[in-house]
mmCIF file of C-alpha atoms and ligand atoms in Angstrom:
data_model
loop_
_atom_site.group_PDB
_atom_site.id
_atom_site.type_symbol
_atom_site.label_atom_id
_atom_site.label_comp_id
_atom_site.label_asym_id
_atom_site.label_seq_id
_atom_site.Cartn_x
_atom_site.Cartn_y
_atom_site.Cartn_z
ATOM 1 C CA UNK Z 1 -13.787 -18.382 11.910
ATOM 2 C CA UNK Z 2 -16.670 -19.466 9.323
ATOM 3 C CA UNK Z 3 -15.254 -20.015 5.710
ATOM 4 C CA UNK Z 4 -18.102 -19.913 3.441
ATOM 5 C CA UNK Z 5 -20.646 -17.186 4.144
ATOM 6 C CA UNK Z 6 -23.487 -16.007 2.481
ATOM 7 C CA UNK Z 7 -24.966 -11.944 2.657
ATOM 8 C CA UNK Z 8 -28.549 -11.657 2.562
ATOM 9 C CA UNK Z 9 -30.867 -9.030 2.933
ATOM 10 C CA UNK Z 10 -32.726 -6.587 0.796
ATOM 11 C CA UNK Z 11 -31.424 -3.946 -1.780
ATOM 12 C CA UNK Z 12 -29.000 -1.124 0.158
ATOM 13 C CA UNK Z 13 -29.194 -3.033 3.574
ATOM 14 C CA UNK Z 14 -25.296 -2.252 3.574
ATOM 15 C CA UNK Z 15 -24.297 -6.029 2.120
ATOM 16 C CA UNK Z 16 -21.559 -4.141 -0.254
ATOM 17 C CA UNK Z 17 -20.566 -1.918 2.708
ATOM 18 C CA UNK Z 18 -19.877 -4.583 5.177
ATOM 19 C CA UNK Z 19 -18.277 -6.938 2.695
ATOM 20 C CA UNK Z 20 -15.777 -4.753 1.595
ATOM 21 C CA UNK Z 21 -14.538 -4.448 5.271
ATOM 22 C CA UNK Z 22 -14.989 -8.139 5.609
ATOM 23 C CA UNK Z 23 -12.544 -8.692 2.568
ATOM 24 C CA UNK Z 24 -9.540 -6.009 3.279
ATOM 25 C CA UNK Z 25 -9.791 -6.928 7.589
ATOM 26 C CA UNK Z 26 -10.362 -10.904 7.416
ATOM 27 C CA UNK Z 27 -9.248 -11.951 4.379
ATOM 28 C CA UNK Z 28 -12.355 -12.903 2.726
ATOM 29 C CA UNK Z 29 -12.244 -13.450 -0.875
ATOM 30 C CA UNK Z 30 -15.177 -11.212 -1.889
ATOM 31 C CA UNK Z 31 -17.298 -12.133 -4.838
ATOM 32 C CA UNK Z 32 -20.545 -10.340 -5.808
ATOM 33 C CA UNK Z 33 -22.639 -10.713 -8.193
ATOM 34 C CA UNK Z 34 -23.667 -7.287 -8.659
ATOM 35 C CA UNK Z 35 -19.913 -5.758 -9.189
ATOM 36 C CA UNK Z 36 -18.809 -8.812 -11.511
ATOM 37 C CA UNK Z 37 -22.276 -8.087 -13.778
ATOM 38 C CA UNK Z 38 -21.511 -4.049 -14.301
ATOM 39 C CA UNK Z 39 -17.904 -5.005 -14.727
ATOM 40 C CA UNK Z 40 -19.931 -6.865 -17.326
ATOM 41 C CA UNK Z 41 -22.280 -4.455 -19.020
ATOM 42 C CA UNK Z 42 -18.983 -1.811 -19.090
ATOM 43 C CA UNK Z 43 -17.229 -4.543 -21.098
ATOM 44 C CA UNK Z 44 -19.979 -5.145 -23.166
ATOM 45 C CA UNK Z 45 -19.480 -8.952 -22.839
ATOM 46 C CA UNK Z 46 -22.018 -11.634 -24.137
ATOM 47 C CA UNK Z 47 -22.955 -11.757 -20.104
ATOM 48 C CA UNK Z 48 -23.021 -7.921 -19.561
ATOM 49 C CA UNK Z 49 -25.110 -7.211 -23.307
ATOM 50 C CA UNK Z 50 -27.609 -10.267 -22.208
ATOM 51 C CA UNK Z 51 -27.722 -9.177 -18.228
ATOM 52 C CA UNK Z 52 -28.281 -5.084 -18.825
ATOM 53 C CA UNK Z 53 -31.984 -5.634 -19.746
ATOM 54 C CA UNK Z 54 -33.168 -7.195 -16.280
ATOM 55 C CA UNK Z 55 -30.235 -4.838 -14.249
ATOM 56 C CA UNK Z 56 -31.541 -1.950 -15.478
ATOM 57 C CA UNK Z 57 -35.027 -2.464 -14.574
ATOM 58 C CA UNK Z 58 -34.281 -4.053 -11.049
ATOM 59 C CA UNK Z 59 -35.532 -7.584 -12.344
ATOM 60 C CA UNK Z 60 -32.795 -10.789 -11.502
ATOM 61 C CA UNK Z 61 -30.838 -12.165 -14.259
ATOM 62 C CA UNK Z 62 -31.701 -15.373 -15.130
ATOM 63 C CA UNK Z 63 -30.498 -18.404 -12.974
ATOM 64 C CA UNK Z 64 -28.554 -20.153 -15.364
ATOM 65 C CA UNK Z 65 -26.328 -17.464 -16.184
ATOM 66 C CA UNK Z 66 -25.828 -16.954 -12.485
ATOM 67 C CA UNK Z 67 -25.143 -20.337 -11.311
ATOM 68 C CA UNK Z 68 -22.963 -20.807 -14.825
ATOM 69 C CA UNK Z 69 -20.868 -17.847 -13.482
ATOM 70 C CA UNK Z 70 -20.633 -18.219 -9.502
ATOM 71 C CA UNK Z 71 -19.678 -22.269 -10.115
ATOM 72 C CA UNK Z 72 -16.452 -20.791 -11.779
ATOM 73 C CA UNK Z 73 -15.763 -18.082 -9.591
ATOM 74 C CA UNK Z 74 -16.072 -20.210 -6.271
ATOM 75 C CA UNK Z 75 -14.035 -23.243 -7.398
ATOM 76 C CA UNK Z 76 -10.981 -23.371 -5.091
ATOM 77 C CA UNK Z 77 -11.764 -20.849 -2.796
ATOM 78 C CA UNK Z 78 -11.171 -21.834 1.232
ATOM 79 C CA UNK Z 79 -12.745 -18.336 2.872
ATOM 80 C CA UNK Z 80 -15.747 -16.839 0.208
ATOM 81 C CA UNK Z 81 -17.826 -13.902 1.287
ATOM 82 C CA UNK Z 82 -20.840 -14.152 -1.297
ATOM 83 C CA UNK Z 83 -22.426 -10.973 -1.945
ATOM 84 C CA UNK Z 84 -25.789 -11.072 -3.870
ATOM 85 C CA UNK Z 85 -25.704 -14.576 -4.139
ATOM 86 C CA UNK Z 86 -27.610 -16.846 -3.972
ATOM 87 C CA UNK Z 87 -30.523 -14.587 -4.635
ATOM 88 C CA UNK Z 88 -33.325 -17.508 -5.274
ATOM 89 C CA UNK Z 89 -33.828 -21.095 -4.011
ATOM 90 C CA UNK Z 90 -32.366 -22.454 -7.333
ATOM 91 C CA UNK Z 91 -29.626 -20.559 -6.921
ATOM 92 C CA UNK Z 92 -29.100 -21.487 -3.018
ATOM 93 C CA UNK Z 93 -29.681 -25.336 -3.837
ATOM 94 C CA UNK Z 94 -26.876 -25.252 -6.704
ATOM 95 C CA UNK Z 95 -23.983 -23.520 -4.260
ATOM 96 C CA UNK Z 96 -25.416 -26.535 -1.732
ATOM 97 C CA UNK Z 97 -24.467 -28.914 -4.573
ATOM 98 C CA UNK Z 98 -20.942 -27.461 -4.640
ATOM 99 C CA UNK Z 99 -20.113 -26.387 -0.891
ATOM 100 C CA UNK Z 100 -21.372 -26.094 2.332
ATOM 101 C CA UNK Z 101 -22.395 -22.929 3.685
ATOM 102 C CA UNK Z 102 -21.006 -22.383 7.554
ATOM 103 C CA UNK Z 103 -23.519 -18.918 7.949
ATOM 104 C CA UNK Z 104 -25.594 -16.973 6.256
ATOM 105 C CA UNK Z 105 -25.817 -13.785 7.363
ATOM 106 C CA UNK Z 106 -28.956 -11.129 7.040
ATOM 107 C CA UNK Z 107 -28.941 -8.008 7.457
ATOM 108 C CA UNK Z 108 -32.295 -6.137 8.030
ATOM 109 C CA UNK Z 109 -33.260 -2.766 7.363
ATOM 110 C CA UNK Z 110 -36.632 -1.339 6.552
ATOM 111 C CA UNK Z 111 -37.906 0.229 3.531
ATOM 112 C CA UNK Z 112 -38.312 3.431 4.239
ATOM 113 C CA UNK Z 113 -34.641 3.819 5.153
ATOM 114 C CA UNK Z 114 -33.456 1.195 1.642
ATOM 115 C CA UNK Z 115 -34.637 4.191 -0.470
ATOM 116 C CA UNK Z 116 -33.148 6.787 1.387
ATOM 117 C CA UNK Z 117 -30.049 4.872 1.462
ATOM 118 C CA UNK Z 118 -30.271 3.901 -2.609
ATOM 119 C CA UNK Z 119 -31.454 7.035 -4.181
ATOM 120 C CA UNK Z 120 -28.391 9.030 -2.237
ATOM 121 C CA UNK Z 121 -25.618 6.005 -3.254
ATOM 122 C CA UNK Z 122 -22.369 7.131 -5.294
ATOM 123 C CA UNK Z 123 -20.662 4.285 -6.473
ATOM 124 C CA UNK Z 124 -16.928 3.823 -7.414
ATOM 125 C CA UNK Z 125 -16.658 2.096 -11.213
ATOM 126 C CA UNK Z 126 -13.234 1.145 -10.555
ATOM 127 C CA UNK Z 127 -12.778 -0.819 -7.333
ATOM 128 C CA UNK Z 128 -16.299 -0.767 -6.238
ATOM 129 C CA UNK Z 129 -16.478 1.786 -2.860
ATOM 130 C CA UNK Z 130 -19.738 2.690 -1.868
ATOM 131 C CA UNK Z 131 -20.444 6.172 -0.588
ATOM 132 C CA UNK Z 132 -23.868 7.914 0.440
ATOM 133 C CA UNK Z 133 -24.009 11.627 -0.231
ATOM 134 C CA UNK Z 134 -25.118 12.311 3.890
ATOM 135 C CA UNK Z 135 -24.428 9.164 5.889
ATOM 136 C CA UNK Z 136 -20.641 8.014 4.119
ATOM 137 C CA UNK Z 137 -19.388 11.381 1.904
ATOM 138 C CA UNK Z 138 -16.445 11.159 0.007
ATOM 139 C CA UNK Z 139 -13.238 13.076 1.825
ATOM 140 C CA UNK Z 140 -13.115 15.259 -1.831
ATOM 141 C CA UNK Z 141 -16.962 15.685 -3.948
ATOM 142 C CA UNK Z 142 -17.362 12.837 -6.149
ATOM 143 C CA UNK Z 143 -14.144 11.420 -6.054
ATOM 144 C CA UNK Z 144 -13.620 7.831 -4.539
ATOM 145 C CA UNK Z 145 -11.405 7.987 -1.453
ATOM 146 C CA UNK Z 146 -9.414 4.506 -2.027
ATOM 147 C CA UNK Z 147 -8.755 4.926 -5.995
ATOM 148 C CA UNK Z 148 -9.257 8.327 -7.224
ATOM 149 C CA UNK Z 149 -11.661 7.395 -9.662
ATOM 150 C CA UNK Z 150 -15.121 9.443 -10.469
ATOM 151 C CA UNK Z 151 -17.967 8.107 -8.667
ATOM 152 C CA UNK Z 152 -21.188 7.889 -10.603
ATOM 153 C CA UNK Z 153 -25.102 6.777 -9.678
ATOM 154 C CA UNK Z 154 -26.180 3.657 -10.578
ATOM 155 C CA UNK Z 155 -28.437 3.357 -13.733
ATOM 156 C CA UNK Z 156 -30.595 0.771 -10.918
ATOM 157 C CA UNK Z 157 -30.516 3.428 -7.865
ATOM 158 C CA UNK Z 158 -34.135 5.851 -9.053
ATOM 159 C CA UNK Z 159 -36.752 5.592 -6.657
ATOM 160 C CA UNK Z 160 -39.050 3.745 -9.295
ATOM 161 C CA UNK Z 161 -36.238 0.859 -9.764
ATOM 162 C CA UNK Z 162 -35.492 0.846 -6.006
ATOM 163 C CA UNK Z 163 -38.796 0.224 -5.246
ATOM 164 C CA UNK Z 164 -39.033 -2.705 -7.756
ATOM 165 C CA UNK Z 165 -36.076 -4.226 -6.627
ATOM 166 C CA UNK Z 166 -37.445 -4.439 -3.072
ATOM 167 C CA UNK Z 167 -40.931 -6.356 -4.757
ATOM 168 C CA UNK Z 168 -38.360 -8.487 -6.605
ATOM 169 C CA UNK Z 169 -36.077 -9.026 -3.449
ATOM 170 C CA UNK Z 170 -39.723 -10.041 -1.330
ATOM 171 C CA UNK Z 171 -40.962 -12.260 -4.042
ATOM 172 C CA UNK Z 172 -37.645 -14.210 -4.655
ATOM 173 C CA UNK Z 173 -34.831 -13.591 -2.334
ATOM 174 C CA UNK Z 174 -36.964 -13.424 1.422
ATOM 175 C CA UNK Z 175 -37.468 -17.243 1.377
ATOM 176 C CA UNK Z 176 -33.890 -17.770 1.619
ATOM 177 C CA UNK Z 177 -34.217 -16.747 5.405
ATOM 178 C CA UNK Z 178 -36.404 -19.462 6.274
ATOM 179 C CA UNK Z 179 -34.220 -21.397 3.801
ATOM 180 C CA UNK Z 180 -31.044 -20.774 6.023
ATOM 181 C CA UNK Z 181 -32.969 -20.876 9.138
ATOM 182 C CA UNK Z 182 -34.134 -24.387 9.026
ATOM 183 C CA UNK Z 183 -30.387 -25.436 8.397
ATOM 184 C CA UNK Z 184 -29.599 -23.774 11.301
ATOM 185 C CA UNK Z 185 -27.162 -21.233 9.374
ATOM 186 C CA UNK Z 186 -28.781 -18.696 10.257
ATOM 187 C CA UNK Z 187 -28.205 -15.026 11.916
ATOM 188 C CA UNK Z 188 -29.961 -11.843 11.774
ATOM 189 C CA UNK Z 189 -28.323 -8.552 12.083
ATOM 190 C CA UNK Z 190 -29.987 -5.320 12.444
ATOM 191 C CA UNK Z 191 -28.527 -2.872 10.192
ATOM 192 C CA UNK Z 192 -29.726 0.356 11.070
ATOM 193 C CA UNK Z 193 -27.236 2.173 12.711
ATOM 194 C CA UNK Z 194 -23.253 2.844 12.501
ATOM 195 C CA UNK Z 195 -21.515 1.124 10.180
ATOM 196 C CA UNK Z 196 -18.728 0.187 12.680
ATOM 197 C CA UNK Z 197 -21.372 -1.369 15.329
ATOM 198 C CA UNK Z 198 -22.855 -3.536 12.787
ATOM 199 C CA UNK Z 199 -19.374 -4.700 11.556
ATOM 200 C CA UNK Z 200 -18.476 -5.496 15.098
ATOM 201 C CA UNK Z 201 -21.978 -7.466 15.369
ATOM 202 C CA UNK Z 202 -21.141 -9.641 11.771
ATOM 203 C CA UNK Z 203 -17.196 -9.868 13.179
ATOM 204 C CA UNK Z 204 -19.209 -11.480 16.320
ATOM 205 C CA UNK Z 205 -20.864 -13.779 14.201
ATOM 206 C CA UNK Z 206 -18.170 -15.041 12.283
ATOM 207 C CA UNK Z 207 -16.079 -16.442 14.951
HETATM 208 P P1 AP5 A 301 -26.585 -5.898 -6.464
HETATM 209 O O1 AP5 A 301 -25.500 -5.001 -6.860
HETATM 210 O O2 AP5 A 301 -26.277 -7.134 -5.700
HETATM 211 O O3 AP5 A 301 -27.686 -5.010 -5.756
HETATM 212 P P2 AP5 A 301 -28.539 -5.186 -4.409
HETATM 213 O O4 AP5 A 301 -28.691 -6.502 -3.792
HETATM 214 O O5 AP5 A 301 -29.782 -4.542 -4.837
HETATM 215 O O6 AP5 A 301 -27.692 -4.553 -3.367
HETATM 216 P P3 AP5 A 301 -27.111 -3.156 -3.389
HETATM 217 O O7 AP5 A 301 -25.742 -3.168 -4.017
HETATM 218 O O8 AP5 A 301 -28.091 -2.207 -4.013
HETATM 219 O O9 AP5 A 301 -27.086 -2.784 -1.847
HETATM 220 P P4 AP5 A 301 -26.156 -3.284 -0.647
HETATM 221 O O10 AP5 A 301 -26.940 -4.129 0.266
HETATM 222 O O11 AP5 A 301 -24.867 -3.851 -1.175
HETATM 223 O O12 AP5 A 301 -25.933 -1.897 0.067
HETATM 224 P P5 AP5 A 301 -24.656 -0.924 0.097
HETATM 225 O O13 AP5 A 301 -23.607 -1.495 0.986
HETATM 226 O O14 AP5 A 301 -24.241 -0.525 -1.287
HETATM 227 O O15 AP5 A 301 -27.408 -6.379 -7.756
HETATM 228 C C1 AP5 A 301 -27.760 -5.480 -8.794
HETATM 229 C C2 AP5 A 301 -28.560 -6.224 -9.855
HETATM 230 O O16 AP5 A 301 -27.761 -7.274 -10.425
HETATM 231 C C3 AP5 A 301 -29.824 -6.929 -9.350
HETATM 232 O O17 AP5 A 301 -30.936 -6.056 -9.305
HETATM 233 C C4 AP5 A 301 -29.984 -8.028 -10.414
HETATM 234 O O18 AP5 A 301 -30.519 -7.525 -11.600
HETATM 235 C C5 AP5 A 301 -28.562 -8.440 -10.677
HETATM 236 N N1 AP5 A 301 -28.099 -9.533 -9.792
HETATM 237 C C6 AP5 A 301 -27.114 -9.467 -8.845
HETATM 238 N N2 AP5 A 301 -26.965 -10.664 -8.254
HETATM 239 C C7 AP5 A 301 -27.868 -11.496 -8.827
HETATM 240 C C8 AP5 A 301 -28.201 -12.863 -8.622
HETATM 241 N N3 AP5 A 301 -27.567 -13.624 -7.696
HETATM 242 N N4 AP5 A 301 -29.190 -13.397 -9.359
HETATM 243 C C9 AP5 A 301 -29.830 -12.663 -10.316
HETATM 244 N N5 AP5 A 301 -29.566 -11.365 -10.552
HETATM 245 C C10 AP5 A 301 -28.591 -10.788 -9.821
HETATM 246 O O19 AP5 A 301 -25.293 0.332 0.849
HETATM 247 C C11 AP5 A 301 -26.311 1.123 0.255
HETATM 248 C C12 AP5 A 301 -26.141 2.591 0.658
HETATM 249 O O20 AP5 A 301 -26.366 2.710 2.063
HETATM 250 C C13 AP5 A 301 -24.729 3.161 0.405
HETATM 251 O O21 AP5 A 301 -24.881 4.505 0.018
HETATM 252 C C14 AP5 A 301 -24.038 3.074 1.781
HETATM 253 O O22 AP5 A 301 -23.033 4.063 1.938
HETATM 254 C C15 AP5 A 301 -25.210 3.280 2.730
HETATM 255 N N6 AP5 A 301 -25.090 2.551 3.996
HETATM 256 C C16 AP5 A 301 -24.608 1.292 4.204
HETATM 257 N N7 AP5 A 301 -24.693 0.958 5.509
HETATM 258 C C17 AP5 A 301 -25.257 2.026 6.150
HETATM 259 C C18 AP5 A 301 -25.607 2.286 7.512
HETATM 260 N N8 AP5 A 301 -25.399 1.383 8.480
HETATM 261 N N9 AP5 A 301 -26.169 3.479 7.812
HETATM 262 C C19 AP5 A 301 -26.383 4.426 6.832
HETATM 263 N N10 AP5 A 301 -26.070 4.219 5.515
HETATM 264 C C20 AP5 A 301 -25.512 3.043 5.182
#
């Protein structure tokens, strides 16, 4: 099975989704770059006060405070399942620097069908869940099935900011396909469709 795999793919393409069934079925350690920066911001650590600016208007934090962070985080680690990261080609070339990834995979999904899918998001503070109020409810309103916690909507998930994020994502985080591609890391997954089919499709992939 790969060790060291890479997410890609724009904004609500299901990268969270499928990585949290990644980490509890295969053993994946799971680290994304999204959850650790809220974690951040709720903290109100240096990171978190210096990061909520660009989160909150669905621009990328900048690259050294990225690379800075993911360097520490993926020290050590045999199996890593990166989740937002690497999001530029700075940011791809520095985890090449420190290990080699075995695939990346991307998920694609098209726009009309990201904004659905962000606007109607509920999101678990506590250990992270994602829900969507139509396609993935919650067994009990607004309550996270795996913790109990109360699920909220990210500051990031308005139509406006959704549809910045996706400029951002074009402009900075496409490349990374060809990037991947010409390394021959490369798969593409479609990921319209049920949940369970596409995990079956990246389970595929991974072995
Ligand atoms: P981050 O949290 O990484 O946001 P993102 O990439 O925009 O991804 P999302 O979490 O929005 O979507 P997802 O693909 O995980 O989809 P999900 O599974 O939740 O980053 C947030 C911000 O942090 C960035 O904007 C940036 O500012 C900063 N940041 C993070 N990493 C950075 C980096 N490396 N460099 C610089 N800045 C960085 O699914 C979405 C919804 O769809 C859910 O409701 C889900 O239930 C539903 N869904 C999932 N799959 C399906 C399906 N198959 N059918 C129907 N619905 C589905």
């Amino acid at each position: 099975m790969k060790a060291k795999v890479v997410l890609l793919g724009p904004p609500g393409c299901g990268k969270g989704t499928q990585a949290e069934k990644m980490g509890d079925d295969l053993g994946y350690v799971k680290l994304s770059t999204g959850d650790m920066l809220r974690e951040a911001v709720r903290n109100q650590t240096e990171l978190g006060m210096k990061a909520k600016g660009y989160m909150d208007s669905g621009a990328l934090v900048p690259n050294d405070l990225i690379i800075g962070l993911m360097k520490e985080k993926i020290a050590g680690l045999d199996k890593i399942l990166l989740d937002g990261f690497p999001r530029t080609v700075e940011q791809a070339d520095a985890l090449a620097e420190q290990v080699e990834v075995d695939l990346a995979i991307n998920i694609d999904v098209d726009d009309a069908e990201l904004i659905n899918r962000l606007t109607q998001r509920r999101s678990c503070p506590e250990c992270n869940a994602v829900y969507h109020l139509t396609n993935k409810p919650p067994a009990k309103e607004g309550v996270c099935d795996k913790c109990g916690s109360q699920l909220y909507q990210r500051d990031d998930d308005t139509e406006a900011t959704v549809k910045n994020r996706l400029e951002v994502y074009r402009q900075n985080t496409f490349p990374l396909i060809e990037y991947y591609e010409k390394k021959g890391k490369l798969v593409t997954i479609p990921g319209v469709g049920d949940i369970e089919e596409i995990y079956a499709k990246i389970k595929a992939a991974l072995e």
